[in-house]
PDB file of C-alpha atoms in Angstrom:
ATOM      1  CA  THR A   1      97.288 -19.510 -16.821  1.00  0.00           C
ATOM      2  CA  THR A   2      94.473 -20.749 -14.618  1.00  0.00           C
ATOM      3  CA  GLU A   3      91.275 -19.090 -14.380  1.00  0.00           C
ATOM      4  CA  ILE A   4      88.988 -19.371 -11.414  1.00  0.00           C
ATOM      5  CA  TYR A   5      85.162 -19.312 -11.472  1.00  0.00           C
ATOM      6  CA  THR A   6      82.783 -19.221  -8.444  1.00  0.00           C
ATOM      7  CA  LEU A   7      79.433 -20.180  -9.821  1.00  0.00           C
ATOM      8  CA  SER A   8      76.286 -21.985  -9.094  1.00  0.00           C
ATOM      9  CA  LEU A   9      75.436 -25.546 -10.362  1.00  0.00           C
ATOM     10  CA  HIS A  10      72.790 -24.098 -12.849  1.00  0.00           C
ATOM     11  CA  ASP A  11      75.598 -21.975 -14.491  1.00  0.00           C
ATOM     12  CA  ALA A  12      78.027 -24.755 -14.678  1.00  0.00           C
ATOM     13  CA  LEU A  13      77.016 -26.879 -17.847  1.00  0.00           C
ATOM     14  CA  PRO A  14      76.964 -23.745 -20.266  1.00  0.00           C
ATOM     15  CA  ILE A  15      80.555 -23.017 -19.245  1.00  0.00           C
ATOM     16  CA  TYR A  16      81.458 -26.799 -19.774  1.00  0.00           C
ATOM     17  CA  LYS A  17      80.038 -26.624 -23.340  1.00  0.00           C
ATOM     18  CA  LYS A  18      81.885 -23.328 -24.044  1.00  0.00           C
ATOM     19  CA  GLU A  19      85.328 -24.673 -23.017  1.00  0.00           C
ATOM     20  CA  GLN A  20      84.703 -27.801 -25.118  1.00  0.00           C
ATOM     21  CA  VAL A  21      84.162 -25.643 -28.275  1.00  0.00           C
ATOM     22  CA  GLU A  22      86.817 -23.413 -27.504  1.00  0.00           C
ATOM     23  CA  ASP A  23      89.268 -26.067 -26.866  1.00  0.00           C
ATOM     24  CA  THR A  24      88.988 -27.563 -30.452  1.00  0.00           C
ATOM     25  CA  ASP A  25      90.328 -24.248 -31.774  1.00  0.00           C
ATOM     26  CA  TYR A  26      93.821 -24.904 -30.627  1.00  0.00           C
ATOM     27  CA  GLU A  27      96.400 -25.882 -33.187  1.00  0.00           C
ATOM     28  CA  VAL A  28      97.288 -28.977 -31.056  1.00  0.00           C
ATOM     29  CA  LYS A  29      94.117 -30.935 -30.601  1.00  0.00           C
ATOM     30  CA  LYS A  30      93.263 -31.273 -26.964  1.00  0.00           C
ATOM     31  CA  THR A  31      90.695 -33.298 -24.899  1.00  0.00           C
ATOM     32  CA  LEU A  32      89.055 -32.196 -21.821  1.00  0.00           C
ATOM     33  CA  TYR A  33      88.975 -34.189 -18.790  1.00  0.00           C
ATOM     34  CA  PHE A  34      87.429 -33.324 -15.408  1.00  0.00           C
ATOM     35  CA  ARG A  35      88.042 -33.911 -11.528  1.00  0.00           C
ATOM     36  CA  GLY A  36      85.805 -32.793  -8.871  1.00  0.00           C
ATOM     37  CA  HIS A  37      86.123 -32.801  -5.111  1.00  0.00           C
ATOM     38  CA  ARG A  38      84.203 -31.531  -2.427  1.00  0.00           C
ATOM     39  CA  ASN A  39      86.858 -29.216  -0.673  1.00  0.00           C
ATOM     40  CA  CYS A  40      88.644 -26.663  -2.953  1.00  0.00           C
ATOM     41  CA  ASN A  41      91.618 -26.799  -0.652  1.00  0.00           C
ATOM     42  CA  TYR A  42      92.448 -30.485  -1.305  1.00  0.00           C
ATOM     43  CA  ASN A  43      95.907 -30.756  -2.959  1.00  0.00           C
ATOM     44  CA  ILE A  44      95.864 -32.281  -6.493  1.00  0.00           C
ATOM     45  CA  GLU A  45      97.785 -35.460  -5.379  1.00  0.00           C
ATOM     46  CA  ALA A  46      97.513 -39.251  -5.467  1.00  0.00           C
ATOM     47  CA  TYR A  47      96.308 -40.859  -2.288  1.00  0.00           C
ATOM     48  CA  ILE A  48      99.429 -42.800  -1.837  1.00  0.00           C
ATOM     49  CA  SER A  49     101.423 -39.645  -1.724  1.00  0.00           C
ATOM     50  CA  ARG A  50     100.026 -38.720   1.859  1.00  0.00           C
ATOM     51  CA  ALA A  51     101.734 -39.963   4.956  1.00  0.00           C
ATOM     52  CA  PRO A  52     102.088 -42.604   5.966  1.00  0.00           C
ATOM     53  CA  TYR A  53     101.235 -44.408   2.912  1.00  0.00           C
ATOM     54  CA  TYR A  54     104.093 -43.217   0.764  1.00  0.00           C
ATOM     55  CA  LYS A  55     106.811 -45.156   2.614  1.00  0.00           C
ATOM     56  CA  ASN A  56     104.665 -48.255   2.719  1.00  0.00           C
ATOM     57  CA  GLU A  57     103.761 -48.387  -0.916  1.00  0.00           C
ATOM     58  CA  PHE A  58     105.173 -51.817  -1.735  1.00  0.00           C
ATOM     59  CA  LYS A  59     103.543 -53.386   1.231  1.00  0.00           C
ATOM     60  CA  ILE A  60     100.109 -51.900   0.375  1.00  0.00           C
ATOM     61  CA  PHE A  61     100.534 -53.105  -3.332  1.00  0.00           C
ATOM     62  CA  ASN A  62     101.275 -56.573  -2.425  1.00  0.00           C
ATOM     63  CA  GLU A  63      99.145 -57.078   0.635  1.00  0.00           C
ATOM     64  CA  ALA A  64      96.103 -56.004  -1.390  1.00  0.00           C
ATOM     65  CA  GLN A  65      96.521 -58.685  -3.714  1.00  0.00           C
ATOM     66  CA  VAL A  66      97.308 -61.325  -1.036  1.00  0.00           C
ATOM     67  CA  LEU A  67      94.339 -60.253   1.188  1.00  0.00           C
ATOM     68  CA  CYS A  68      91.717 -59.979  -1.845  1.00  0.00           C
ATOM     69  CA  SER A  69      93.445 -62.344  -4.378  1.00  0.00           C
ATOM     70  CA  THR A  70      89.958 -63.346  -6.071  1.00  0.00           C
ATOM     71  CA  SER A  71      89.499 -59.588  -6.909  1.00  0.00           C
ATOM     72  CA  PHE A  72      92.785 -59.511  -8.687  1.00  0.00           C
ATOM     73  CA  GLU A  73      92.226 -62.657 -10.769  1.00  0.00           C
ATOM     74  CA  LYS A  74      91.456 -60.833 -14.049  1.00  0.00           C
ATOM     75  CA  CYS A  75      94.347 -58.328 -13.639  1.00  0.00           C
ATOM     76  CA  HIS A  76      96.990 -58.988 -16.138  1.00  0.00           C
ATOM     77  CA  THR A  77      99.166 -55.860 -15.775  1.00  0.00           C
ATOM     78  CA  ASN A  78     100.376 -53.552 -12.874  1.00  0.00           C
ATOM     79  CA  LEU A  79      98.026 -50.860 -14.315  1.00  0.00           C
ATOM     80  CA  GLN A  80      95.019 -53.185 -14.073  1.00  0.00           C
ATOM     81  CA  THR A  81      96.105 -54.053 -10.386  1.00  0.00           C
ATOM     82  CA  LEU A  82      96.448 -50.406  -9.453  1.00  0.00           C
ATOM     83  CA  ALA A  83      93.129 -49.556 -11.279  1.00  0.00           C
ATOM     84  CA  MET A  84      91.353 -52.370  -9.026  1.00  0.00           C
ATOM     85  CA  MET A  85      92.939 -51.188  -5.907  1.00  0.00           C
ATOM     86  CA  GLN A  86      91.665 -47.591  -6.695  1.00  0.00           C
ATOM     87  CA  HIS A  87      88.313 -49.212  -7.124  1.00  0.00           C
ATOM     88  CA  TYR A  88      88.539 -50.290  -3.595  1.00  0.00           C
ATOM     89  CA  GLU A  89      89.878 -46.955  -2.263  1.00  0.00           C
ATOM     90  CA  VAL A  90      93.278 -48.656  -1.363  1.00  0.00           C
ATOM     91  CA  PRO A  91      95.997 -45.906  -1.700  1.00  0.00           C
ATOM     92  CA  THR A  92      97.655 -45.846  -5.098  1.00  0.00           C
ATOM     93  CA  ARG A  93      99.680 -43.431  -7.379  1.00  0.00           C
ATOM     94  CA  LEU A  94      96.722 -43.097  -9.482  1.00  0.00           C
ATOM     95  CA  LEU A  95      94.548 -39.972  -9.631  1.00  0.00           C
ATOM     96  CA  ASP A  96      91.007 -40.152 -10.735  1.00  0.00           C
ATOM     97  CA  ILE A  97      89.540 -38.038 -13.522  1.00  0.00           C
ATOM     98  CA  SER A  98      86.724 -38.449 -15.888  1.00  0.00           C
ATOM     99  CA  THR A  99      85.756 -37.572 -19.479  1.00  0.00           C
ATOM    100  CA  ASN A 100      82.225 -36.713 -18.251  1.00  0.00           C
ATOM    101  CA  PRO A 101      81.786 -33.323 -16.472  1.00  0.00           C
ATOM    102  CA  LEU A 102      78.511 -34.359 -14.666  1.00  0.00           C
ATOM    103  CA  VAL A 103      80.600 -37.235 -12.984  1.00  0.00           C
ATOM    104  CA  ALA A 104      82.911 -34.313 -11.555  1.00  0.00           C
ATOM    105  CA  LEU A 105      80.054 -32.202 -10.580  1.00  0.00           C
ATOM    106  CA  PHE A 106      78.709 -34.850  -8.522  1.00  0.00           C
ATOM    107  CA  PHE A 107      81.756 -35.430  -6.466  1.00  0.00           C
ATOM    108  CA  ALA A 108      82.161 -31.603  -6.157  1.00  0.00           C
ATOM    109  CA  VAL A 109      78.924 -31.130  -4.510  1.00  0.00           C
ATOM    110  CA  CYS A 110      78.182 -34.557  -3.003  1.00  0.00           C
ATOM    111  CA  ALA A 111      78.253 -34.290   0.868  1.00  0.00           C
ATOM    112  CA  PHE A 112      79.569 -37.114   3.241  1.00  0.00           C
ATOM    113  CA  ARG A 113      78.440 -37.611   6.827  1.00  0.00           C
ATOM    114  CA  GLU A 114      81.755 -36.090   8.199  1.00  0.00           C
ATOM    115  CA  ASP A 115      80.989 -32.889   6.255  1.00  0.00           C
ATOM    116  CA  PHE A 116      77.726 -32.126   7.911  1.00  0.00           C
ATOM    117  CA  GLY A 117      77.756 -28.705   9.569  1.00  0.00           C
ATOM    118  CA  LYS A 118      81.049 -27.693   7.519  1.00  0.00           C
ATOM    119  CA  LYS A 119      80.987 -24.960   4.986  1.00  0.00           C
ATOM    120  CA  LEU A 120      83.110 -26.412   2.379  1.00  0.00           C
ATOM    121  CA  ASN A 121      83.398 -25.316  -1.308  1.00  0.00           C
ATOM    122  CA  GLY A 122      83.394 -27.978  -3.900  1.00  0.00           C
ATOM    123  CA  GLU A 123      85.746 -27.778  -6.832  1.00  0.00           C
ATOM    124  CA  VAL A 124      85.879 -28.953 -10.433  1.00  0.00           C
ATOM    125  CA  LEU A 125      89.189 -28.852 -12.349  1.00  0.00           C
ATOM    126  CA  ILE A 126      89.279 -29.059 -16.042  1.00  0.00           C
ATOM    127  CA  PHE A 127      92.384 -30.460 -17.842  1.00  0.00           C
ATOM    128  CA  ALA A 128      93.202 -29.993 -21.401  1.00  0.00           C
ATOM    129  CA  VAL A 129      95.332 -32.723 -22.571  1.00  0.00           C
ATOM    130  CA  ASP A 130      97.293 -32.899 -25.865  1.00  0.00           C
ATOM    131  CA  GLU A 131      95.854 -36.034 -27.597  1.00  0.00           C
ATOM    132  CA  SER A 132      99.301 -37.125 -28.686  1.00  0.00           C
ATOM    133  CA  LYS A 133     100.300 -37.515 -25.073  1.00  0.00           C
ATOM    134  CA  ILE A 134      97.334 -39.836 -23.776  1.00  0.00           C
ATOM    135  CA  CYS A 135      98.595 -43.301 -23.073  1.00  0.00           C
ATOM    136  CA  TYR A 136      97.103 -46.737 -23.000  1.00  0.00           C
ATOM    137  CA  ASP A 137      97.644 -49.901 -20.898  1.00  0.00           C
ATOM    138  CA  ASP A 138     100.411 -51.120 -23.150  1.00  0.00           C
ATOM    139  CA  SER A 139     102.466 -47.900 -23.251  1.00  0.00           C
ATOM    140  CA  ASP A 140     106.182 -48.033 -22.180  1.00  0.00           C
ATOM    141  CA  LYS A 141     105.518 -44.949 -20.039  1.00  0.00           C
ATOM    142  CA  VAL A 142     102.652 -46.658 -18.220  1.00  0.00           C
ATOM    143  CA  ARG A 143     104.622 -49.948 -17.808  1.00  0.00           C
ATOM    144  CA  ILE A 144     107.537 -48.141 -16.138  1.00  0.00           C
ATOM    145  CA  LEU A 145     105.326 -45.926 -13.680  1.00  0.00           C
ATOM    146  CA  SER A 146     102.936 -48.643 -13.047  1.00  0.00           C
ATOM    147  CA  ALA A 147     105.803 -50.983 -12.126  1.00  0.00           C
ATOM    148  CA  LEU A 148     107.235 -48.612  -9.320  1.00  0.00           C
ATOM    149  CA  PRO A 149     104.819 -49.994  -6.558  1.00  0.00           C
ATOM    150  CA  ALA A 150     106.138 -53.372  -7.131  1.00  0.00           C
ATOM    151  CA  ILE A 151     109.818 -52.537  -6.073  1.00  0.00           C
ATOM    152  CA  ARG A 152     110.623 -51.913  -2.481  1.00  0.00           C
ATOM    153  CA  ASP A 153     110.338 -48.404  -1.079  1.00  0.00           C
ATOM    154  CA  SER A 154     113.957 -48.297  -0.150  1.00  0.00           C
ATOM    155  CA  ASP A 155     114.919 -49.079  -3.860  1.00  0.00           C
ATOM    156  CA  ARG A 156     112.545 -46.294  -4.932  1.00  0.00           C
ATOM    157  CA  GLU A 157     114.276 -43.770  -2.527  1.00  0.00           C
ATOM    158  CA  MET A 158     117.782 -44.812  -3.616  1.00  0.00           C
ATOM    159  CA  MET A 159     116.555 -44.499  -7.307  1.00  0.00           C
ATOM    160  CA  MET A 160     115.687 -40.964  -6.751  1.00  0.00           C
ATOM    161  CA  LYS A 161     119.019 -40.356  -4.960  1.00  0.00           C
ATOM    162  CA  LYS A 162     120.655 -41.348  -8.210  1.00  0.00           C
ATOM    163  CA  PHE A 163     118.769 -39.063 -10.305  1.00  0.00           C
ATOM    164  CA  ALA A 164     122.003 -36.726 -10.461  1.00  0.00           C
ATOM    165  CA  LEU A 165     123.964 -39.606 -12.110  1.00  0.00           C
ATOM    166  CA  GLU A 166     124.721 -39.678 -15.801  1.00  0.00           C
ATOM    167  CA  PRO A 167     121.788 -41.161 -17.817  1.00  0.00           C
ATOM    168  CA  ASP A 168     123.774 -44.544 -18.513  1.00  0.00           C
ATOM    169  CA  GLU A 169     124.759 -44.777 -14.733  1.00  0.00           C
ATOM    170  CA  LEU A 170     121.124 -44.484 -13.736  1.00  0.00           C
ATOM    171  CA  ARG A 171     119.761 -46.786 -16.363  1.00  0.00           C
ATOM    172  CA  TYR A 172     122.241 -49.591 -15.312  1.00  0.00           C
ATOM    173  CA  SER A 173     121.756 -48.951 -11.479  1.00  0.00           C
ATOM    174  CA  LEU A 174     120.584 -51.990  -9.447  1.00  0.00           C
ATOM    175  CA  GLU A 175     117.422 -50.288  -8.524  1.00  0.00           C
ATOM    176  CA  VAL A 176     116.535 -49.754 -12.084  1.00  0.00           C
ATOM    177  CA  GLN A 177     117.467 -53.234 -12.903  1.00  0.00           C
ATOM    178  CA  LYS A 178     114.954 -54.514 -10.129  1.00  0.00           C
ATOM    179  CA  LEU A 179     112.394 -52.201 -11.820  1.00  0.00           C
ATOM    180  CA  LEU A 180     113.088 -53.776 -15.200  1.00  0.00           C
ATOM    181  CA  LYS A 181     112.551 -57.371 -13.810  1.00  0.00           C
ATOM    182  CA  VAL A 182     109.087 -56.387 -12.757  1.00  0.00           C
ATOM    183  CA  ILE A 183     108.398 -54.823 -16.133  1.00  0.00           C
ATOM    184  CA  ARG A 184     109.586 -57.671 -18.022  1.00  0.00           C
ATOM    185  CA  LYS A 185     107.022 -59.992 -16.308  1.00  0.00           C
ATOM    186  CA  GLU A 186     104.467 -57.989 -18.519  1.00  0.00           C
ATOM    187  CA  ASP A 187     106.678 -57.562 -21.540  1.00  0.00           C
ATOM    188  CA  ALA A 188     109.758 -59.925 -21.883  1.00  0.00           C
ATOM    189  CA  HIS A 189     110.922 -57.745 -24.705  1.00  0.00           C
ATOM    190  CA  PHE A 190     111.025 -54.404 -22.828  1.00  0.00           C
ATOM    191  CA  LYS A 191     113.998 -52.370 -23.817  1.00  0.00           C
ATOM    192  CA  ASN A 192     115.909 -50.345 -20.960  1.00  0.00           C
ATOM    193  CA  ARG A 193     115.325 -47.014 -22.121  1.00  0.00           C
ATOM    194  CA  ILE A 194     114.503 -45.872 -18.321  1.00  0.00           C
ATOM    195  CA  ARG A 195     115.576 -42.456 -17.581  1.00  0.00           C
ATOM    196  CA  LYS A 196     115.050 -39.683 -15.097  1.00  0.00           C
ATOM    197  CA  ALA A 197     112.549 -37.947 -17.141  1.00  0.00           C
ATOM    198  CA  LEU A 198     110.368 -40.933 -17.530  1.00  0.00           C
ATOM    199  CA  LEU A 199     110.496 -41.762 -13.758  1.00  0.00           C
ATOM    200  CA  GLN A 200     109.278 -38.282 -12.864  1.00  0.00           C
ATOM    201  CA  GLN A 201     106.583 -37.732 -15.293  1.00  0.00           C
ATOM    202  CA  CYS A 202     103.060 -37.913 -14.701  1.00  0.00           C
ATOM    203  CA  VAL A 203     101.098 -39.454 -17.490  1.00  0.00           C
ATOM    204  CA  LEU A 204      97.276 -39.600 -18.488  1.00  0.00           C
ATOM    205  CA  VAL A 205      96.181 -43.178 -19.229  1.00  0.00           C
ATOM    206  CA  LYS A 206      92.978 -44.665 -20.410  1.00  0.00           C
ATOM    207  CA  PRO A 207      92.880 -48.188 -18.839  1.00  0.00           C
ATOM    208  CA  ILE A 208      90.800 -51.283 -19.744  1.00  0.00           C
ATOM    209  CA  LYS A 209      87.385 -50.613 -18.124  1.00  0.00           C
ATOM    210  CA  ASN A 210      87.290 -53.956 -16.272  1.00  0.00           C
ATOM    211  CA  ASN A 211      85.061 -52.945 -13.542  1.00  0.00           C
ATOM    212  CA  ASN A 212      81.468 -51.097 -13.479  1.00  0.00           C
ATOM    213  CA  ARG A 213      82.556 -48.252 -11.470  1.00  0.00           C
ATOM    214  CA  MET A 214      85.052 -47.307 -14.177  1.00  0.00           C
ATOM    215  CA  LEU A 215      82.268 -47.633 -16.762  1.00  0.00           C
ATOM    216  CA  ARG A 216      79.833 -45.626 -14.954  1.00  0.00           C
ATOM    217  CA  GLN A 217      82.214 -42.903 -13.980  1.00  0.00           C
ATOM    218  CA  SER A 218      83.893 -42.769 -17.475  1.00  0.00           C
ATOM    219  CA  GLY A 219      87.081 -43.181 -15.676  1.00  0.00           C
ATOM    220  CA  VAL A 220      90.720 -42.430 -16.746  1.00  0.00           C
ATOM    221  CA  PHE A 221      93.681 -41.739 -14.659  1.00  0.00           C
ATOM    222  CA  PHE A 222      96.851 -39.706 -14.086  1.00  0.00           C
ATOM    223  CA  ILE A 223      99.598 -42.068 -12.923  1.00  0.00           C
ATOM    224  CA  CYS A 224     102.192 -40.166 -11.032  1.00  0.00           C
ATOM    225  CA  GLY A 225     105.917 -40.868 -11.132  1.00  0.00           C
ATOM    226  CA  LEU A 226     108.663 -39.780  -8.607  1.00  0.00           C
ATOM    227  CA  SER A 227     110.029 -36.516  -7.588  1.00  0.00           C
ATOM    228  CA  GLU A 228     113.338 -35.599  -6.157  1.00  0.00           C
ATOM    229  CA  TYR A 229     111.556 -34.665  -2.937  1.00  0.00           C
ATOM    230  CA  GLY A 230     110.228 -37.937  -1.904  1.00  0.00           C
ATOM    231  CA  SER A 231     106.615 -37.272  -3.176  1.00  0.00           C
ATOM    232  CA  PHE A 232     104.862 -36.778  -6.241  1.00  0.00           C
ATOM    233  CA  ASP A 233     105.848 -33.968  -8.496  1.00  0.00           C
ATOM    234  CA  ASN A 234     102.405 -32.311  -8.558  1.00  0.00           C
ATOM    235  CA  ALA A 235     103.509 -29.290 -10.661  1.00  0.00           C
ATOM    236  CA  LYS A 236     103.326 -31.735 -13.511  1.00  0.00           C
ATOM    237  CA  ILE A 237      99.459 -32.090 -13.317  1.00  0.00           C
ATOM    238  CA  THR A 238      98.430 -28.738 -14.777  1.00  0.00           C
ATOM    239  CA  TYR A 239      94.974 -27.740 -15.213  1.00  0.00           C
ATOM    240  CA  GLN A 240      93.399 -25.175 -17.505  1.00  0.00           C
ATOM    241  CA  HIS A 241      90.370 -23.966 -15.496  1.00  0.00           C
ATOM    242  CA  GLN A 242      89.215 -24.308 -11.854  1.00  0.00           C
ATOM    243  CA  MET A 243      85.514 -23.884 -10.846  1.00  0.00           C
ATOM    244  CA  ILE A 244      84.605 -23.666  -7.312  1.00  0.00           C
ATOM    245  CA  PHE A 245      80.923 -24.151  -6.256  1.00  0.00           C
TER     246      PHE A 245
END
């Protein structure tokens, strides 16, 4: 269940400390992660899921690397490429979160020029994530999801239409074979265990921190998969507490 607090900045830190202590009492060890934004009405979704970006993900993914090639020279995986794009605020299927509650608080209370004169309530979300489900750059799950932007938008759409097929039919479909080709550029020995559940999931990933922004913000990401509705399955990004400022 989600608990909602409305509180002052002064009251926030003691609650963070309390949540961290209580979370260690769970039978399954969980780690807390935080996300802050300046408008509590924002949807919890990756930037690429907003129109018109979603149907142009393939072009955005490739054009960013063409136009700013020197920025991507040290990116050796699709995840590293997406993280660099996120750094430059290019739409991706990554959702920023942080291990540092103060970073989330900053984004919840900071104001931008376009916000002046508006009455906005900032929000901090706290995610309690099972440590056994945290992934890294070389995870098979991460390789699958981070390869999705590298196949054409029409192939992703066709892949979703084939979710109703038997597992073997989906796994050996033309679209999944194209996805495999992308993945095997990173891992030549990657085995085809791709199935609907893997393509739809949302995974927390700790990337290699290869830029100063990620280091300063203690950044980690949710990387979002596909849903049957042509957008991200946001219901799979669940949070334990919501704080409104």
